[in-house]
Short mmCIF file of C-alpha atoms in Angstrom, two decimals:
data_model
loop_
_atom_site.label_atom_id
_atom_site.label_comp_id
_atom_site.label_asym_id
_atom_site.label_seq_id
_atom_site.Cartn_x
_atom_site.Cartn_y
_atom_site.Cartn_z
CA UNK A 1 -115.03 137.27 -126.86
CA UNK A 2 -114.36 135.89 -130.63
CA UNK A 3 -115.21 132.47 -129.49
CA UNK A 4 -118.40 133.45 -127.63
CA UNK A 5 -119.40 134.46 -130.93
CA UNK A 6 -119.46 130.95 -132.14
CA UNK A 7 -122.94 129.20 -131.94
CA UNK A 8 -121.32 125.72 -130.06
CA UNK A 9 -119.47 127.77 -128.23
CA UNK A 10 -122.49 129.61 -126.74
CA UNK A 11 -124.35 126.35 -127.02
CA UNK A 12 -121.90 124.94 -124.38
CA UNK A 13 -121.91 128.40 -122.11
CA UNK A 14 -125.54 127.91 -121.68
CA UNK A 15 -125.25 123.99 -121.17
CA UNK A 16 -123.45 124.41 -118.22
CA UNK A 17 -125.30 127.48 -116.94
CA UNK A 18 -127.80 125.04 -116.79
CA UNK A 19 -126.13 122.26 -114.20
CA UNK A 20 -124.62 122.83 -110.54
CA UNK A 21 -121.40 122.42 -109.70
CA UNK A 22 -122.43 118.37 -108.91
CA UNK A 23 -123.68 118.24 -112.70
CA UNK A 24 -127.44 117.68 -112.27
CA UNK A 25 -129.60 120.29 -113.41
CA UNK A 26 -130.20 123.23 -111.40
CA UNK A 27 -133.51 124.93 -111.13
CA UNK A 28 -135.20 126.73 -114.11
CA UNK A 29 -135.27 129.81 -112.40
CA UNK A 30 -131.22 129.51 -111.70
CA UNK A 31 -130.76 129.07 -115.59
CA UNK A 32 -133.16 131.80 -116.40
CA UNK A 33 -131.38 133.84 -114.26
CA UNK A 34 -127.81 133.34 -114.87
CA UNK A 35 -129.07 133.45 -118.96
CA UNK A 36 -129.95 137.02 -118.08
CA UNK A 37 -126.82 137.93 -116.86
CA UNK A 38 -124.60 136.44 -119.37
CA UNK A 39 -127.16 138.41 -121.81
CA UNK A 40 -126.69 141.59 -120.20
CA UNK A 41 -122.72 140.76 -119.80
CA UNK A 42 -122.93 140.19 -124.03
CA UNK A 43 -125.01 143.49 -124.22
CA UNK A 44 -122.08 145.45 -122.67
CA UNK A 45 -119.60 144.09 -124.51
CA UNK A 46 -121.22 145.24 -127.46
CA UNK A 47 -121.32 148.65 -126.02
CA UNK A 48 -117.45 148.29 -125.30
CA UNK A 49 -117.40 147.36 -129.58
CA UNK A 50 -115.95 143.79 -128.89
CA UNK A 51 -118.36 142.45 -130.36
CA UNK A 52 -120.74 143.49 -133.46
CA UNK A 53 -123.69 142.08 -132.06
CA UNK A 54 -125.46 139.89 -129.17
CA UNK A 55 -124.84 136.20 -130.06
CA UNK A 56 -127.21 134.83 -127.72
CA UNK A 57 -129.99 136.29 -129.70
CA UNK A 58 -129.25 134.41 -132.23
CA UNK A 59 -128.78 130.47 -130.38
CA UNK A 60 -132.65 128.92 -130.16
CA UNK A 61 -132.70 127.18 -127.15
CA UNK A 62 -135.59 125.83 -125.33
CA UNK A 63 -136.27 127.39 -121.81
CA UNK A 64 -137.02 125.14 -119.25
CA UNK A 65 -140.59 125.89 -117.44
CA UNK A 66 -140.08 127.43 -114.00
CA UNK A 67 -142.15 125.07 -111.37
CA UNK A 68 -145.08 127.24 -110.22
CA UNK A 69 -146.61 125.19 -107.47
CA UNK A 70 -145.90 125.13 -103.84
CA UNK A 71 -145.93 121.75 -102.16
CA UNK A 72 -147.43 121.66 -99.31
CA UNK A 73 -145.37 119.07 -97.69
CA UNK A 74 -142.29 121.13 -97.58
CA UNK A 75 -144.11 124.15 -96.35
CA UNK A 76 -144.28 125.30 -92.68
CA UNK A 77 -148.18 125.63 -91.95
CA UNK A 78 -149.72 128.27 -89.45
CA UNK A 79 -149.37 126.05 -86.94
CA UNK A 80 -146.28 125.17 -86.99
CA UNK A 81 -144.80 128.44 -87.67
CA UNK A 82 -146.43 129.40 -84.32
CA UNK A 83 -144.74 127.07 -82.37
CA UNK A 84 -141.17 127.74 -84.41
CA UNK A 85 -141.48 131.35 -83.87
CA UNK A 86 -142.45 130.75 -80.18
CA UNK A 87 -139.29 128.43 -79.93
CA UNK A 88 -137.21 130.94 -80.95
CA UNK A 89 -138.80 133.95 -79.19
CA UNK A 90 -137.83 131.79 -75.73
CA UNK A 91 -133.79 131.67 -76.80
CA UNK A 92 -133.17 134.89 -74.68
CA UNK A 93 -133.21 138.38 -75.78
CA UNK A 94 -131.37 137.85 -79.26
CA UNK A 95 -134.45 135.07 -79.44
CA UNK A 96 -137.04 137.66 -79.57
CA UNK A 97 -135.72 139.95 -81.89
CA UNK A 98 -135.25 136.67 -84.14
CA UNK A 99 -138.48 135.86 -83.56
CA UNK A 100 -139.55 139.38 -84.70
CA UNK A 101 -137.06 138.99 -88.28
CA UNK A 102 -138.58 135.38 -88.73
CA UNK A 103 -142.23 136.37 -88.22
CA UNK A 104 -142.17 139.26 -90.35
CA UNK A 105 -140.66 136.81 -93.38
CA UNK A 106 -143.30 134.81 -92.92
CA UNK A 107 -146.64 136.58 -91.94
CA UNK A 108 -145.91 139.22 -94.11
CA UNK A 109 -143.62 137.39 -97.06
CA UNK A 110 -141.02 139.47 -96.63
CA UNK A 111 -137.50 138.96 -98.53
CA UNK A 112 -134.48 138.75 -95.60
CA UNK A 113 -133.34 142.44 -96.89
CA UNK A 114 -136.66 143.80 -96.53
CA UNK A 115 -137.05 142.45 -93.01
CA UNK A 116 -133.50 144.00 -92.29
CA UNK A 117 -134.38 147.43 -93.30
CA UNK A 118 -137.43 147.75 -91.73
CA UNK A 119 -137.78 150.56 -89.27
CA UNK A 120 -140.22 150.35 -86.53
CA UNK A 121 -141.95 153.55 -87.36
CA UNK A 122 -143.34 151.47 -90.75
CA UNK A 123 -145.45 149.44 -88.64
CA UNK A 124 -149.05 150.27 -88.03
CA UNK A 125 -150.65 147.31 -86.20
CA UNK A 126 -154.24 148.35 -84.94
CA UNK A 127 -156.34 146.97 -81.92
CA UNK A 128 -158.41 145.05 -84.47
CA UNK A 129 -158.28 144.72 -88.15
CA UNK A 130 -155.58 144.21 -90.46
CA UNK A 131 -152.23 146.76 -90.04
CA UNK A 132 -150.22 147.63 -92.58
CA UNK A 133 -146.59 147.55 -93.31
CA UNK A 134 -144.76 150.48 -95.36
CA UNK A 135 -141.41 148.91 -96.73
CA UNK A 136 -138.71 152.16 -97.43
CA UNK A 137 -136.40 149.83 -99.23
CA UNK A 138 -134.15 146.90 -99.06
CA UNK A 139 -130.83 145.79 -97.75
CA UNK A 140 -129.91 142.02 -98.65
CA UNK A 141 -126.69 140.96 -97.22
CA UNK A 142 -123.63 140.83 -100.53
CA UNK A 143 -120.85 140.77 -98.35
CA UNK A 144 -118.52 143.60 -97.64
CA UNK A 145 -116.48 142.65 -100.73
CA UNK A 146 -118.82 143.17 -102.74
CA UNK A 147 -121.02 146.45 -101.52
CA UNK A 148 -120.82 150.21 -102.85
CA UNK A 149 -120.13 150.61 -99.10
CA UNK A 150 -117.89 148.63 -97.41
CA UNK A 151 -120.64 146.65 -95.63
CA UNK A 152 -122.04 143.57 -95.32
CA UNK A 153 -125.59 144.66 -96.26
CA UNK A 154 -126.08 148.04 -98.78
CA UNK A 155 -129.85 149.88 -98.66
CA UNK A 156 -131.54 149.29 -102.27
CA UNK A 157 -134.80 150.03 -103.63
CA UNK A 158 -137.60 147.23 -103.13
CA UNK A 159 -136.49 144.60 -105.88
CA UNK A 160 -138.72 144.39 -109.12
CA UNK A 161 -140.54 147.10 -108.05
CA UNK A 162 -140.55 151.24 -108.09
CA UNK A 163 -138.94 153.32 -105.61
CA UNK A 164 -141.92 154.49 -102.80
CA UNK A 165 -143.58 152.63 -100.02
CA UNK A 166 -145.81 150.08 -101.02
CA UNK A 167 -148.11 148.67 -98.20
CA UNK A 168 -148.63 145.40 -97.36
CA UNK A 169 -151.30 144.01 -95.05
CA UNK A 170 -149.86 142.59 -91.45
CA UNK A 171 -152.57 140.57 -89.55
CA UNK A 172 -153.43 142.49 -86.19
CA UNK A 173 -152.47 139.87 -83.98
CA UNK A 174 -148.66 140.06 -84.39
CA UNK A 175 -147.21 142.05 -81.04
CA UNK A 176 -145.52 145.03 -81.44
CA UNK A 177 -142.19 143.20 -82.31
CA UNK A 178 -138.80 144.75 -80.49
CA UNK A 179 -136.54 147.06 -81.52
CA UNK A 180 -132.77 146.32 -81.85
CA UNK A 181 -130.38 148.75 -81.04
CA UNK A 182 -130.39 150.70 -84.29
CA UNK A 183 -133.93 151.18 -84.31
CA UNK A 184 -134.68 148.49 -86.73
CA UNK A 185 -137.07 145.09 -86.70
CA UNK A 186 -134.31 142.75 -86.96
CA UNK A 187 -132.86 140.38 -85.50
CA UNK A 188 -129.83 141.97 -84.29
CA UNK A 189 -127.71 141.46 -81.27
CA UNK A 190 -125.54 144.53 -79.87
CA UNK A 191 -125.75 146.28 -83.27
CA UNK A 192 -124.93 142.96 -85.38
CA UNK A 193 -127.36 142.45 -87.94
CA UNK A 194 -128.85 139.22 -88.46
CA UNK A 195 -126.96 136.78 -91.13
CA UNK A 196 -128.91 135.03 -93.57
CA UNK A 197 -127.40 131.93 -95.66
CA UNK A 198 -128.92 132.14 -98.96
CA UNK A 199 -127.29 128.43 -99.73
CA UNK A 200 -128.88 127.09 -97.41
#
């Protein structure tokens, strides 16, 4: 903790916050991030009185600019997306329930936890029109390890926003997507909830 204290020692922290684990430079948003937790980790040893005060308040260093464009190369279109999800939806029963997690991440932007923890009962899909979903809450996938639980996937609050059930406009077209065994719009197979790689 003494040497964090020291300005080129914090200097280098931060250097190589900034670079993967093949040295090039990861993406502003992974520095950005990984600076907040190292500030936050500084902020509690403070509170613990190892240290007097934050040191990274006091190292200037410039913040890389997160990229705020999509390229529209790299992105699946409607049309494609349509014939994905259809490819999918044909793999056999597990297919459609994929088909159902997949097509709610991406007609409705949903993160993988949301997806996971959404009940069907938070669905209101009209004859015509646009439907609504009503997302209780979250539950991305940490790892048994690592949960307050003991499972692979604990049930949070919606991330960066308030607890409650913000709506979020579903296009009317979408079928009524299945239900897995617990009752949820996943992707699940015999009560196995579906496993997303976030490395990948």
């Amino acid at each position: 903790m003494i040497d964090l204290a020291r300005p080129e020692v914090l200097r280098a922290v931060l250097a190589a916050l900034g670079r993967r684990l093949d040295g090039q430079l990861a993406a502003a948003s992974t520095s950005h991030r990984k600076r907040a937790v190292l500030h936050n980790a500084l902020e509690y040893a403070v509170e613990r009185q190892l240290l007097s005060a934050n040191p990274l308040t006091a190292v200037r260093v410039r913040a890389r600019r997160a990229v705020e464009e999509v390229d529209r190369r790299v992105v699946v279109n409607p049309e494609q997306a349509g014939r994905l999800l259809a490819a999918v939806g044909r793999q056999g029963e597990s297919g459609k329930r994929l088909a159902a997690f997949f097509g709610l991440m991406y007609y409705a932007a949903l993160r993988p936890g949301e997806a996971a923890q959404l009940p069907t009962s938070a669905l209101h899909i009209p004859a015509e029109g646009w439907g609504q979903l009503f997302l209780p809450g979250s539950a991305p996938t940490t790892g048994a390890a690592w949960s307050d639980s003991g499972r692979r996937r604990d049930e949070r609050g919606l991330k960066h926003r308030p607890r409650g059930n913000p709506p979020r406009p579903l296009p009317s077209a979408a079928d009524s997507p299945p239900k897995g065994p617990s009752g949820r719009v996943r992707g699940e197979s015999q009560g196995t909830p579906v496993r997303i790689d976030a490395r990948r």
